[in-house]
mmCIF file of C-alpha atoms in Angstrom:
data_model
loop_
_atom_site.group_PDB
_atom_site.id
_atom_site.type_symbol
_atom_site.label_atom_id
_atom_site.label_comp_id
_atom_site.label_asym_id
_atom_site.label_seq_id
_atom_site.Cartn_x
_atom_site.Cartn_y
_atom_site.Cartn_z
ATOM 1 C CA MET W 1422 16.267 27.101 -21.783
ATOM 2 C CA PHE W 1423 14.994 23.527 -21.939
ATOM 3 C CA VAL W 1424 13.897 22.455 -25.416
ATOM 4 C CA ASN W 1425 11.733 19.587 -24.124
ATOM 5 C CA LYS W 1426 9.431 19.042 -21.185
ATOM 6 C CA LYS W 1427 10.337 15.532 -20.121
ATOM 7 C CA TYR W 1428 7.951 13.176 -18.321
ATOM 8 C CA THR W 1429 8.598 9.728 -16.931
ATOM 9 C CA VAL W 1430 5.456 7.685 -17.517
ATOM 10 C CA GLN W 1431 4.568 4.358 -15.956
ATOM 11 C CA ILE W 1432 2.887 1.905 -18.303
ATOM 12 C CA GLU W 1433 0.832 -1.041 -17.017
ATOM 13 C CA VAL W 1434 -0.453 -3.780 -19.304
ATOM 14 C CA ILE W 1435 -4.224 -4.150 -18.879
ATOM 15 C CA THR W 1436 -4.910 -6.631 -21.686
ATOM 16 C CA PRO W 1437 -2.198 -8.670 -23.473
ATOM 17 C CA ILE W 1438 0.120 -6.646 -25.717
ATOM 18 C CA HIS W 1439 1.753 -8.032 -28.850
ATOM 19 C CA VAL W 1440 4.021 -6.002 -31.110
ATOM 20 C CA GLY W 1441 5.015 -8.286 -33.934
ATOM 21 C CA ALA W 1442 8.613 -9.181 -34.708
ATOM 22 C CA SER W 1443 9.697 -10.273 -38.198
ATOM 23 C CA SER W 1444 8.285 -13.632 -39.309
ATOM 24 C CA GLU W 1445 11.649 -15.403 -39.217
ATOM 25 C CA LYS W 1446 11.727 -14.821 -35.458
ATOM 26 C CA HIS W 1447 8.433 -16.621 -34.834
ATOM 27 C CA TYR W 1448 8.669 -19.781 -32.748
ATOM 28 C CA ILE W 1449 8.206 -23.048 -34.658
ATOM 29 C CA LYS W 1450 6.660 -26.125 -33.069
ATOM 30 C CA ASP W 1451 9.173 -28.958 -32.457
ATOM 31 C CA LEU W 1452 12.005 -26.623 -33.459
ATOM 32 C CA ASP W 1453 11.670 -23.952 -30.785
ATOM 33 C CA PHE W 1454 9.020 -25.411 -28.477
ATOM 34 C CA PHE W 1455 6.629 -28.255 -27.858
ATOM 35 C CA TYR W 1456 3.344 -28.434 -26.010
ATOM 36 C CA ASP W 1457 2.847 -30.740 -23.038
ATOM 37 C CA LYS W 1458 -0.862 -31.597 -22.892
ATOM 38 C CA LYS W 1459 -0.647 -33.118 -19.423
ATOM 39 C CA SER W 1460 0.684 -29.998 -17.733
ATOM 40 C CA HIS W 1461 -0.871 -27.572 -20.257
ATOM 41 C CA LYS W 1462 2.486 -25.882 -20.745
ATOM 42 C CA VAL W 1463 4.471 -24.556 -23.675
ATOM 43 C CA ILE W 1464 8.055 -25.720 -23.189
ATOM 44 C CA PHE W 1465 10.728 -23.798 -25.085
ATOM 45 C CA PHE W 1466 14.023 -25.321 -26.163
ATOM 46 C CA ASN W 1467 17.337 -24.061 -24.800
ATOM 47 C CA HIS W 1468 19.269 -23.845 -28.068
ATOM 48 C CA ASN W 1469 22.463 -22.661 -26.370
ATOM 49 C CA ASN W 1470 22.611 -25.800 -24.231
ATOM 50 C CA LEU W 1471 21.872 -27.963 -27.252
ATOM 51 C CA ILE W 1472 24.631 -26.467 -29.395
ATOM 52 C CA ASN W 1473 27.158 -26.795 -26.557
ATOM 53 C CA SER W 1474 26.265 -30.385 -25.657
ATOM 54 C CA ALA W 1475 27.351 -33.827 -26.781
ATOM 55 C CA TYR W 1476 24.306 -33.765 -29.058
ATOM 56 C CA SER W 1477 25.526 -30.711 -30.999
ATOM 57 C CA ASN W 1478 26.426 -32.586 -34.224
ATOM 58 C CA ALA W 1479 23.178 -34.517 -34.202
ATOM 59 C CA TYR W 1480 21.274 -31.322 -33.423
ATOM 60 C CA ILE W 1481 22.875 -29.483 -36.364
ATOM 61 C CA ASN W 1482 22.182 -32.406 -38.728
ATOM 62 C CA HIS W 1483 18.546 -32.493 -37.621
ATOM 63 C CA LEU W 1484 18.300 -28.758 -38.268
ATOM 64 C CA ILE W 1485 19.794 -29.132 -41.753
ATOM 65 C CA ASN W 1486 17.394 -31.972 -42.546
ATOM 66 C CA ALA W 1487 14.440 -30.159 -40.938
ATOM 67 C CA ASP W 1488 13.900 -33.220 -38.737
ATOM 68 C CA TYR W 1489 12.213 -31.315 -35.949
ATOM 69 C CA GLN W 1490 10.735 -34.390 -34.319
ATOM 70 C CA ALA W 1491 14.262 -35.692 -33.730
ATOM 71 C CA ILE W 1492 15.174 -32.415 -32.022
ATOM 72 C CA LYS W 1493 12.105 -32.696 -29.817
ATOM 73 C CA ASN W 1494 13.123 -36.258 -28.901
ATOM 74 C CA ILE W 1495 16.533 -35.015 -27.696
ATOM 75 C CA VAL W 1496 14.941 -32.286 -25.573
ATOM 76 C CA THR W 1497 12.342 -34.547 -23.985
ATOM 77 C CA ARG W 1498 15.063 -37.019 -22.949
ATOM 78 C CA ASP W 1499 17.042 -34.407 -21.020
ATOM 79 C CA ASN W 1500 15.373 -31.464 -19.274
ATOM 80 C CA THR W 1501 18.622 -29.476 -19.257
ATOM 81 C CA PHE W 1502 17.695 -28.654 -22.852
ATOM 82 C CA GLU W 1503 14.403 -27.140 -21.764
ATOM 83 C CA GLY W 1504 14.028 -23.393 -21.455
ATOM 84 C CA LYS W 1505 11.112 -21.325 -20.206
ATOM 85 C CA ARG W 1506 7.817 -23.107 -19.413
ATOM 86 C CA ILE W 1507 4.621 -21.120 -19.852
ATOM 87 C CA LYS W 1508 1.123 -22.191 -18.866
ATOM 88 C CA LEU W 1509 -1.321 -22.320 -21.776
ATOM 89 C CA TYR W 1510 -4.685 -24.038 -21.677
ATOM 90 C CA ASN W 1511 -4.726 -25.109 -25.324
ATOM 91 C CA ASP W 1512 -2.225 -26.347 -27.908
ATOM 92 C CA PRO W 1513 -0.697 -23.243 -29.558
ATOM 93 C CA GLY W 1514 -0.541 -24.899 -32.977
ATOM 94 C CA SER W 1515 2.303 -24.866 -35.486
ATOM 95 C CA ASN W 1516 3.848 -21.558 -34.464
ATOM 96 C CA ILE W 1517 3.799 -18.738 -31.933
ATOM 97 C CA LYS W 1518 4.153 -15.181 -33.195
ATOM 98 C CA ALA W 1519 7.113 -13.551 -31.454
ATOM 99 C CA ASN W 1520 7.004 -10.151 -29.753
ATOM 100 C CA ILE W 1521 9.669 -7.649 -30.740
ATOM 101 C CA ARG W 1522 12.667 -7.446 -28.383
ATOM 102 C CA ASN W 1523 15.471 -5.064 -27.586
ATOM 103 C CA GLY W 1524 18.382 -6.129 -29.794
ATOM 104 C CA LEU W 1525 20.926 -5.566 -27.008
ATOM 105 C CA THR W 1526 19.145 -6.905 -23.916
ATOM 106 C CA GLY W 1527 16.854 -9.487 -25.534
ATOM 107 C CA LYS W 1528 13.975 -8.215 -23.408
ATOM 108 C CA PRO W 1529 10.478 -7.621 -24.793
ATOM 109 C CA ILE W 1530 9.558 -4.051 -25.661
ATOM 110 C CA ILE W 1531 6.759 -1.830 -26.806
ATOM 111 C CA PRO W 1532 8.606 0.465 -29.223
ATOM 112 C CA GLY W 1533 8.170 4.171 -28.720
ATOM 113 C CA SER W 1534 6.958 4.303 -32.324
ATOM 114 C CA SER W 1535 4.038 2.011 -31.413
ATOM 115 C CA ILE W 1536 3.021 4.191 -28.462
ATOM 116 C CA LYS W 1537 3.418 7.322 -30.557
ATOM 117 C CA GLY W 1538 1.406 5.794 -33.408
ATOM 118 C CA ALA W 1539 -1.494 5.037 -31.060
ATOM 119 C CA ILE W 1540 -1.369 8.587 -29.664
ATOM 120 C CA ARG W 1541 -1.231 9.946 -33.218
ATOM 121 C CA SER W 1542 -4.508 8.174 -34.026
ATOM 122 C CA VAL W 1543 -6.144 9.706 -30.952
ATOM 123 C CA LEU W 1544 -4.833 13.161 -31.812
ATOM 124 C CA PHE W 1545 -6.019 12.829 -35.405
ATOM 125 C CA ASN W 1546 -9.529 12.422 -34.015
ATOM 126 C CA HIS W 1547 -9.051 15.306 -31.576
ATOM 127 C CA LEU W 1548 -7.408 17.828 -33.934
ATOM 128 C CA ARG W 1549 -9.201 17.247 -37.221
ATOM 129 C CA GLU W 1550 -11.724 19.763 -38.413
ATOM 130 C CA ARG W 1551 -14.752 19.012 -40.549
ATOM 131 C CA ASN W 1552 -13.908 17.617 -44.008
ATOM 132 C CA GLU W 1553 -10.241 17.004 -43.097
ATOM 133 C CA ARG W 1554 -9.400 13.434 -44.033
ATOM 134 C CA THR W 1555 -5.619 13.178 -44.414
ATOM 135 C CA ASN W 1556 -2.686 13.195 -42.017
ATOM 136 C CA GLU W 1557 -1.143 16.129 -43.844
ATOM 137 C CA ALA W 1558 -4.303 18.215 -43.502
ATOM 138 C CA VAL W 1559 -4.483 17.579 -39.754
ATOM 139 C CA PHE W 1560 -0.848 17.369 -38.646
ATOM 140 C CA GLY W 1561 1.124 19.141 -41.351
ATOM 141 C CA SER W 1562 3.760 17.806 -43.696
ATOM 142 C CA LEU W 1563 6.955 15.929 -42.919
ATOM 143 C CA ASN W 1564 8.456 17.357 -46.094
ATOM 144 C CA ASN W 1565 7.731 20.888 -44.910
ATOM 145 C CA GLY W 1566 8.970 20.131 -41.415
ATOM 146 C CA ASN W 1567 5.705 21.157 -39.748
ATOM 147 C CA ASP W 1568 4.298 17.736 -38.875
ATOM 148 C CA PHE W 1569 2.920 18.227 -35.361
ATOM 149 C CA MET W 1570 4.064 14.796 -34.165
ATOM 150 C CA ARG W 1571 7.720 15.818 -34.522
ATOM 151 C CA PHE W 1572 7.183 17.873 -31.354
ATOM 152 C CA ILE W 1573 6.253 14.720 -29.394
ATOM 153 C CA ARG W 1574 8.988 12.169 -28.735
ATOM 154 C CA ILE W 1575 8.539 8.864 -26.983
ATOM 155 C CA SER W 1576 11.088 6.264 -25.907
ATOM 156 C CA ASP W 1577 10.741 2.485 -25.954
ATOM 157 C CA ALA W 1578 9.138 0.708 -23.001
ATOM 158 C CA GLN W 1579 11.179 -2.345 -22.013
ATOM 159 C CA PHE W 1580 9.625 -5.136 -19.924
ATOM 160 C CA GLU W 1581 10.994 -8.160 -18.096
ATOM 161 C CA ASN W 1582 8.548 -10.995 -18.678
ATOM 162 C CA ILE W 1583 6.508 -12.498 -21.478
ATOM 163 C CA ASP W 1584 3.499 -14.791 -21.655
ATOM 164 C CA ILE W 1585 1.755 -16.833 -24.350
ATOM 165 C CA VAL W 1586 -1.903 -16.312 -25.231
ATOM 166 C CA THR W 1587 -4.225 -17.673 -27.890
ATOM 167 C CA ALA W 1588 -6.684 -15.522 -29.799
ATOM 168 C CA LYS W 1589 -9.940 -16.343 -31.540
ATOM 169 C CA ILE W 1590 -11.846 -14.357 -34.178
ATOM 170 C CA PHE W 1591 -15.316 -13.070 -33.288
ATOM 171 C CA ASN W 1592 -16.908 -12.653 -36.705
ATOM 172 C CA LEU W 1593 -20.198 -11.686 -38.350
ATOM 173 C CA TYR W 1594 -21.853 -13.847 -40.968
ATOM 174 C CA GLN W 1595 -25.170 -13.848 -42.788
ATOM 175 C CA ASN W 1596 -27.824 -16.260 -41.573
ATOM 176 C CA GLN W 1597 -31.002 -16.241 -43.672
ATOM 177 C CA GLY W 1598 -30.189 -12.742 -44.871
ATOM 178 C CA GLU W 1599 -29.469 -11.328 -41.412
ATOM 179 C CA TRP W 1600 -26.074 -10.436 -39.985
ATOM 180 C CA GLN W 1601 -25.319 -12.446 -36.862
ATOM 181 C CA SER W 1602 -22.222 -13.058 -34.782
ATOM 182 C CA GLY W 1603 -20.233 -16.246 -34.360
ATOM 183 C CA TRP W 1604 -16.747 -17.654 -33.857
ATOM 184 C CA LYS W 1605 -14.508 -18.328 -36.835
ATOM 185 C CA HIS W 1606 -13.247 -21.943 -36.887
ATOM 186 C CA GLU W 1607 -11.851 -22.148 -40.443
ATOM 187 C CA ARG W 1608 -10.000 -19.761 -42.728
ATOM 188 C CA VAL W 1609 -12.821 -19.772 -45.297
ATOM 189 C CA GLY W 1610 -16.321 -19.869 -43.846
ATOM 190 C CA GLY W 1611 -16.662 -22.074 -40.803
ATOM 191 C CA THR W 1612 -18.240 -19.382 -38.598
ATOM 192 C CA ASN W 1613 -20.956 -20.422 -36.172
ATOM 193 C CA ARG W 1614 -22.287 -19.443 -32.768
ATOM 194 C CA THR W 1615 -20.423 -22.106 -30.790
ATOM 195 C CA PHE W 1616 -17.180 -21.153 -29.086
ATOM 196 C CA ALA W 1617 -14.292 -23.643 -29.350
ATOM 197 C CA THR W 1618 -10.699 -23.388 -28.138
ATOM 198 C CA ASN W 1619 -9.405 -24.959 -31.356
ATOM 199 C CA GLY W 1620 -9.914 -24.168 -35.017
ATOM 200 C CA PHE W 1621 -8.416 -21.044 -36.635
ATOM 201 C CA THR W 1622 -6.710 -19.735 -33.537
ATOM 202 C CA THR W 1623 -3.505 -17.682 -33.385
ATOM 203 C CA SER W 1624 -0.952 -17.869 -30.587
ATOM 204 C CA PHE W 1625 1.062 -14.821 -29.570
ATOM 205 C CA GLU W 1626 4.022 -14.102 -27.371
ATOM 206 C CA VAL W 1627 2.785 -11.127 -25.369
ATOM 207 C CA ILE W 1628 3.624 -8.772 -22.568
ATOM 208 C CA ALA W 1629 1.307 -10.103 -19.902
ATOM 209 C CA ILE W 1630 -1.465 -8.473 -17.934
ATOM 210 C CA GLY W 1631 -0.084 -6.655 -14.895
ATOM 211 C CA GLU W 1632 3.435 -6.100 -16.247
ATOM 212 C CA THR W 1633 4.729 -2.570 -15.612
ATOM 213 C CA THR W 1634 7.682 -0.429 -16.608
ATOM 214 C CA THR W 1635 8.420 3.205 -17.482
ATOM 215 C CA PHE W 1636 9.232 5.184 -20.606
ATOM 216 C CA GLU W 1637 9.929 8.826 -21.440
ATOM 217 C CA VAL W 1638 7.633 11.351 -23.123
ATOM 218 C CA MET W 1639 9.150 14.606 -24.367
ATOM 219 C CA LEU W 1640 6.957 17.520 -25.442
ATOM 220 C CA SER W 1641 8.858 20.158 -27.427
ATOM 221 C CA ASP W 1642 6.786 23.215 -26.577
ATOM 222 C CA VAL W 1643 9.674 25.678 -27.093
ATOM 223 C CA LEU W 1644 10.508 24.375 -30.592
ATOM 224 C CA PHE W 1645 6.814 24.384 -31.440
ATOM 225 C CA ASP W 1646 6.539 28.074 -30.565
ATOM 226 C CA LEU W 1647 9.723 28.981 -32.416
ATOM 227 C CA PHE W 1648 8.611 27.120 -35.504
ATOM 228 C CA HIS W 1649 5.109 28.593 -35.395
ATOM 229 C CA ASN W 1650 6.408 32.155 -35.078
ATOM 230 C CA LEU W 1651 8.686 31.916 -38.099
ATOM 231 C CA LYS W 1652 7.572 33.937 -41.096
ATOM 232 C CA ASN W 1653 5.129 32.059 -43.371
ATOM 233 C CA ASN W 1654 5.065 29.137 -40.985
ATOM 234 C CA ARG W 1655 1.830 29.547 -39.037
ATOM 235 C CA LEU W 1656 0.748 26.100 -37.841
ATOM 236 C CA HIS W 1657 -2.722 24.810 -38.594
ATOM 237 C CA ASN W 1658 -5.065 24.453 -35.588
ATOM 238 C CA HIS W 1659 -2.420 26.100 -33.428
ATOM 239 C CA ASN W 1660 -4.469 26.565 -30.256
ATOM 240 C CA LYS W 1661 -5.409 22.893 -29.780
ATOM 241 C CA LYS W 1662 -1.879 21.779 -30.567
ATOM 242 C CA SER W 1663 -0.404 24.377 -28.246
ATOM 243 C CA GLN W 1664 -2.567 23.203 -25.334
ATOM 244 C CA ILE W 1665 -1.266 19.652 -25.682
ATOM 245 C CA LEU W 1666 2.370 20.774 -25.634
ATOM 246 C CA HIS W 1667 2.231 23.661 -23.172
ATOM 247 C CA ASN W 1668 -0.078 22.300 -20.521
ATOM 248 C CA ASN W 1669 0.915 19.520 -18.176
ATOM 249 C CA ILE W 1670 0.838 16.034 -19.718
ATOM 250 C CA THR W 1671 -2.553 15.601 -18.042
ATOM 251 C CA THR W 1672 -4.020 17.495 -21.014
ATOM 252 C CA LEU W 1673 -2.832 14.716 -23.297
ATOM 253 C CA PHE W 1674 -4.165 12.151 -20.805
ATOM 254 C CA ARG W 1675 -7.564 13.858 -20.847
ATOM 255 C CA VAL W 1676 -7.730 13.762 -24.662
ATOM 256 C CA ILE W 1677 -6.797 10.073 -24.693
ATOM 257 C CA ASN W 1678 -9.351 9.184 -22.001
ATOM 258 C CA LYS W 1679 -12.150 11.006 -23.791
ATOM 259 C CA TYR W 1680 -11.348 9.134 -26.992
ATOM 260 C CA THR W 1681 -10.979 5.713 -25.342
ATOM 261 C CA HIS W 1682 -14.226 6.111 -23.391
ATOM 262 C CA LYS W 1683 -16.176 6.802 -26.579
ATOM 263 C CA PHE W 1684 -14.412 3.958 -28.361
ATOM 264 C CA ILE W 1685 -15.266 1.353 -25.705
ATOM 265 C CA ILE W 1686 -18.897 2.531 -25.570
ATOM 266 C CA LYS W 1687 -19.085 1.974 -29.342
ATOM 267 C CA GLU W 1688 -17.602 -1.496 -28.944
ATOM 268 C CA ILE W 1689 -20.107 -2.389 -26.215
ATOM 269 C CA SER W 1690 -22.928 -1.318 -28.545
ATOM 270 C CA PHE W 1691 -21.435 -3.467 -31.331
ATOM 271 C CA PHE W 1692 -21.346 -6.596 -29.166
ATOM 272 C CA ARG W 1693 -24.845 -5.924 -27.836
ATOM 273 C CA GLU W 1694 -26.200 -5.540 -31.361
ATOM 274 C CA PHE W 1695 -24.529 -8.755 -32.525
ATOM 275 C CA ASN W 1696 -24.839 -10.911 -29.419
ATOM 276 C CA GLN W 1697 -25.760 -14.259 -30.976
ATOM 277 C CA ALA W 1698 -22.303 -15.804 -30.530
ATOM 278 C CA GLU W 1699 -21.710 -17.921 -27.457
ATOM 279 C CA ASN W 1700 -20.040 -15.945 -24.613
ATOM 280 C CA SER W 1701 -20.950 -12.549 -26.108
ATOM 281 C CA GLU W 1702 -22.155 -11.403 -22.698
ATOM 282 C CA ARG W 1703 -18.771 -12.197 -21.202
ATOM 283 C CA ILE W 1704 -17.102 -9.859 -23.678
ATOM 284 C CA ILE W 1705 -19.568 -7.085 -22.857
ATOM 285 C CA ASP W 1706 -19.054 -7.596 -19.118
ATOM 286 C CA ASN W 1707 -15.282 -7.256 -19.442
ATOM 287 C CA LEU W 1708 -15.549 -4.119 -21.560
ATOM 288 C CA GLN W 1709 -18.045 -2.562 -19.178
ATOM 289 C CA GLU W 1710 -16.831 -3.760 -15.796
ATOM 290 C CA TYR W 1711 -13.090 -4.216 -16.336
ATOM 291 C CA LEU W 1712 -11.999 -1.562 -18.868
ATOM 292 C CA LEU W 1713 -14.402 1.367 -18.509
ATOM 293 C CA PRO W 1714 -13.792 1.877 -14.756
ATOM 294 C CA LEU W 1715 -10.075 2.365 -15.479
ATOM 295 C CA ILE W 1716 -10.762 5.596 -17.360
ATOM 296 C CA ASP W 1717 -10.316 8.770 -15.327
ATOM 297 C CA ASN W 1718 -12.776 11.248 -16.880
ATOM 298 C CA SER W 1719 -11.809 14.173 -14.646
ATOM 299 C CA GLU W 1720 -10.387 17.454 -15.969
ATOM 300 C CA ASN W 1721 -6.954 16.655 -14.532
ATOM 301 C CA PRO W 1722 -6.633 12.871 -14.862
ATOM 302 C CA LYS W 1723 -3.740 11.089 -13.220
ATOM 303 C CA SER W 1724 -3.835 8.296 -15.797
ATOM 304 C CA CYS W 1725 -5.145 7.406 -19.241
ATOM 305 C CA LEU W 1726 -6.220 4.204 -20.969
ATOM 306 C CA LEU W 1727 -4.680 3.784 -24.421
ATOM 307 C CA ARG W 1728 -5.025 1.028 -27.016
ATOM 308 C CA LEU W 1729 -2.161 0.012 -29.293
ATOM 309 C CA ALA W 1730 -0.382 -2.757 -31.191
ATOM 310 C CA SER W 1731 -1.740 -6.032 -32.595
ATOM 311 C CA GLY W 1732 -5.477 -6.617 -32.435
ATOM 312 C CA SER W 1733 -6.350 -2.910 -32.226
ATOM 313 C CA GLY W 1734 -8.499 -3.107 -35.338
ATOM 314 C CA PHE W 1735 -9.460 -0.678 -38.084
ATOM 315 C CA HIS W 1736 -11.468 1.731 -35.956
ATOM 316 C CA SER W 1737 -8.652 2.162 -33.432
ATOM 317 C CA ILE W 1738 -5.705 2.556 -35.784
ATOM 318 C CA THR W 1739 -7.498 5.153 -37.958
ATOM 319 C CA GLY W 1740 -8.643 7.410 -35.122
ATOM 320 C CA ASP W 1741 -12.259 6.212 -35.310
ATOM 321 C CA TRP W 1742 -13.651 9.344 -36.973
ATOM 322 C CA GLN W 1743 -15.427 7.996 -40.071
ATOM 323 C CA ARG W 1744 -18.651 6.882 -38.356
ATOM 324 C CA ASN W 1745 -20.476 7.681 -35.115
ATOM 325 C CA ASP W 1746 -20.706 3.986 -34.245
ATOM 326 C CA HIS W 1747 -19.163 0.603 -35.031
ATOM 327 C CA ILE W 1748 -22.411 -0.888 -36.352
ATOM 328 C CA SER W 1749 -23.344 1.109 -39.448
ATOM 329 C CA THR W 1750 -20.476 -0.224 -41.587
ATOM 330 C CA ILE W 1751 -22.200 -3.629 -41.570
ATOM 331 C CA SER W 1752 -25.284 -2.514 -43.503
ATOM 332 C CA ASN W 1753 -23.536 0.461 -45.131
ATOM 333 C CA PRO W 1754 -19.917 -0.543 -45.840
ATOM 334 C CA LEU W 1755 -17.146 2.007 -45.569
ATOM 335 C CA ASN W 1756 -15.046 2.039 -48.742
ATOM 336 C CA GLY W 1757 -16.537 -1.372 -49.516
ATOM 337 C CA LYS W 1758 -15.547 -2.905 -46.156
ATOM 338 C CA ARG W 1759 -17.724 -3.884 -43.211
ATOM 339 C CA TYR W 1760 -15.121 -4.245 -40.427
ATOM 340 C CA LYS W 1761 -17.101 -7.083 -38.894
ATOM 341 C CA SER W 1762 -14.475 -9.090 -36.998
ATOM 342 C CA ARG W 1763 -12.731 -8.721 -33.636
ATOM 343 C CA ARG W 1764 -9.706 -10.608 -32.312
ATOM 344 C CA LEU W 1765 -10.061 -11.662 -28.669
ATOM 345 C CA VAL W 1766 -7.657 -13.544 -26.446
ATOM 346 C CA PHE W 1767 -9.147 -16.312 -24.329
ATOM 347 C CA PHE W 1768 -7.972 -18.058 -21.184
ATOM 348 C CA TYR W 1769 -9.381 -19.601 -18.038
ATOM 349 C CA ASN W 1770 -9.139 -17.701 -14.777
ATOM 350 C CA GLU W 1771 -8.343 -19.084 -11.331
ATOM 351 C CA ASN W 1772 -12.005 -20.130 -10.967
ATOM 352 C CA ASP W 1773 -11.777 -22.045 -14.258
ATOM 353 C CA GLU W 1774 -14.071 -19.506 -15.925
ATOM 354 C CA LEU W 1775 -13.551 -18.505 -19.542
ATOM 355 C CA GLU W 1776 -12.234 -14.970 -20.011
ATOM 356 C CA LEU W 1777 -12.404 -13.126 -23.333
ATOM 357 C CA LEU W 1778 -10.511 -9.853 -23.717
ATOM 358 C CA PRO W 1779 -9.590 -7.482 -26.538
ATOM 359 C CA MET W 1780 -5.857 -7.054 -27.041
ATOM 360 C CA GLY W 1781 -3.777 -3.944 -26.616
ATOM 361 C CA TYR W 1782 -4.959 -1.837 -23.661
ATOM 362 C CA VAL W 1783 -2.378 -0.138 -21.453
ATOM 363 C CA LEU W 1784 -2.742 2.281 -18.537
ATOM 364 C CA LEU W 1785 -0.391 5.265 -18.509
ATOM 365 C CA LYS W 1786 0.384 7.177 -15.302
ATOM 366 C CA LEU W 1787 2.747 10.026 -14.613
ATOM 367 C CA LYS W 1788 5.472 8.586 -12.395
ATOM 368 C CA GLU W 1789 5.743 10.466 -9.150
ATOM 369 C CA LYS W 1790 9.185 11.804 -8.271
#
């Protein structure tokens, strides 16, 4: 008897994915990289070559004295000290937030916990009954051993390549008593309708659009049944939970697609309602013409579109059940908060046209044997 039904799932990055590493691993300008304005490239330093070169003592002294400009001068004099070069239209600023990596291979990953967390949010929306507001009410208790998510196990997804992107905050502000949209250019205030590639931007190391790999999903239907049938251990909302575990993984795909479709429609309505910011229409176009068509709304979908990781936003990470739209929190705050900002990555395509995309969308497909 097999305890788990095991599926190999292909994951494709649709919009840039960033899963944050600890802050001490972030890349520091003139210590880990510099930006070449002529070529529009971020050039990383090869620290191994530096430490094993004739400049090693000088390099160490510069590190101790935090003389990063001196380190940059060494690197720019000898390209053997240069590492990866990555195209980036704009200066990334003082640091680049690093993506988490596999500690053994050094390759970028989306941890299984991040994928599982995103699925948990979707399932919270799907499984909850009216007036249920807590994880314990919907899923069960970890302390009691009946948390539904323990019957779903997901491995890490390891990728080969990384990219660098810069993100800008789309924000709402009050103009003559009315809420309007703009782009945030300063930490405090500084929001106006004009888009600019500088001013309060954040640069991320990401898993790039188009990157693919596989990971494993294990559904423990047998353990679920055994646990449910134990005396005094009847599981809440058993039928819905049972369908997810017992049916083919396409049932889970269908639940995710239904959720994501509704979510994107709400986001389109948000950007249409607050469309005063420059390039708002471009955002709407990409949501409507690029993301929505990727969703397979059939009864037996072969893929699903899931959002996860950095930039997902409040509505996504909570399961998006508190309101029927993403607009009403502006005039009627939820727990005192309006949730009025969105983080969007920007870049210029091969036709030199500005692209603006939300972060964090991946396409999952069952890998054919």
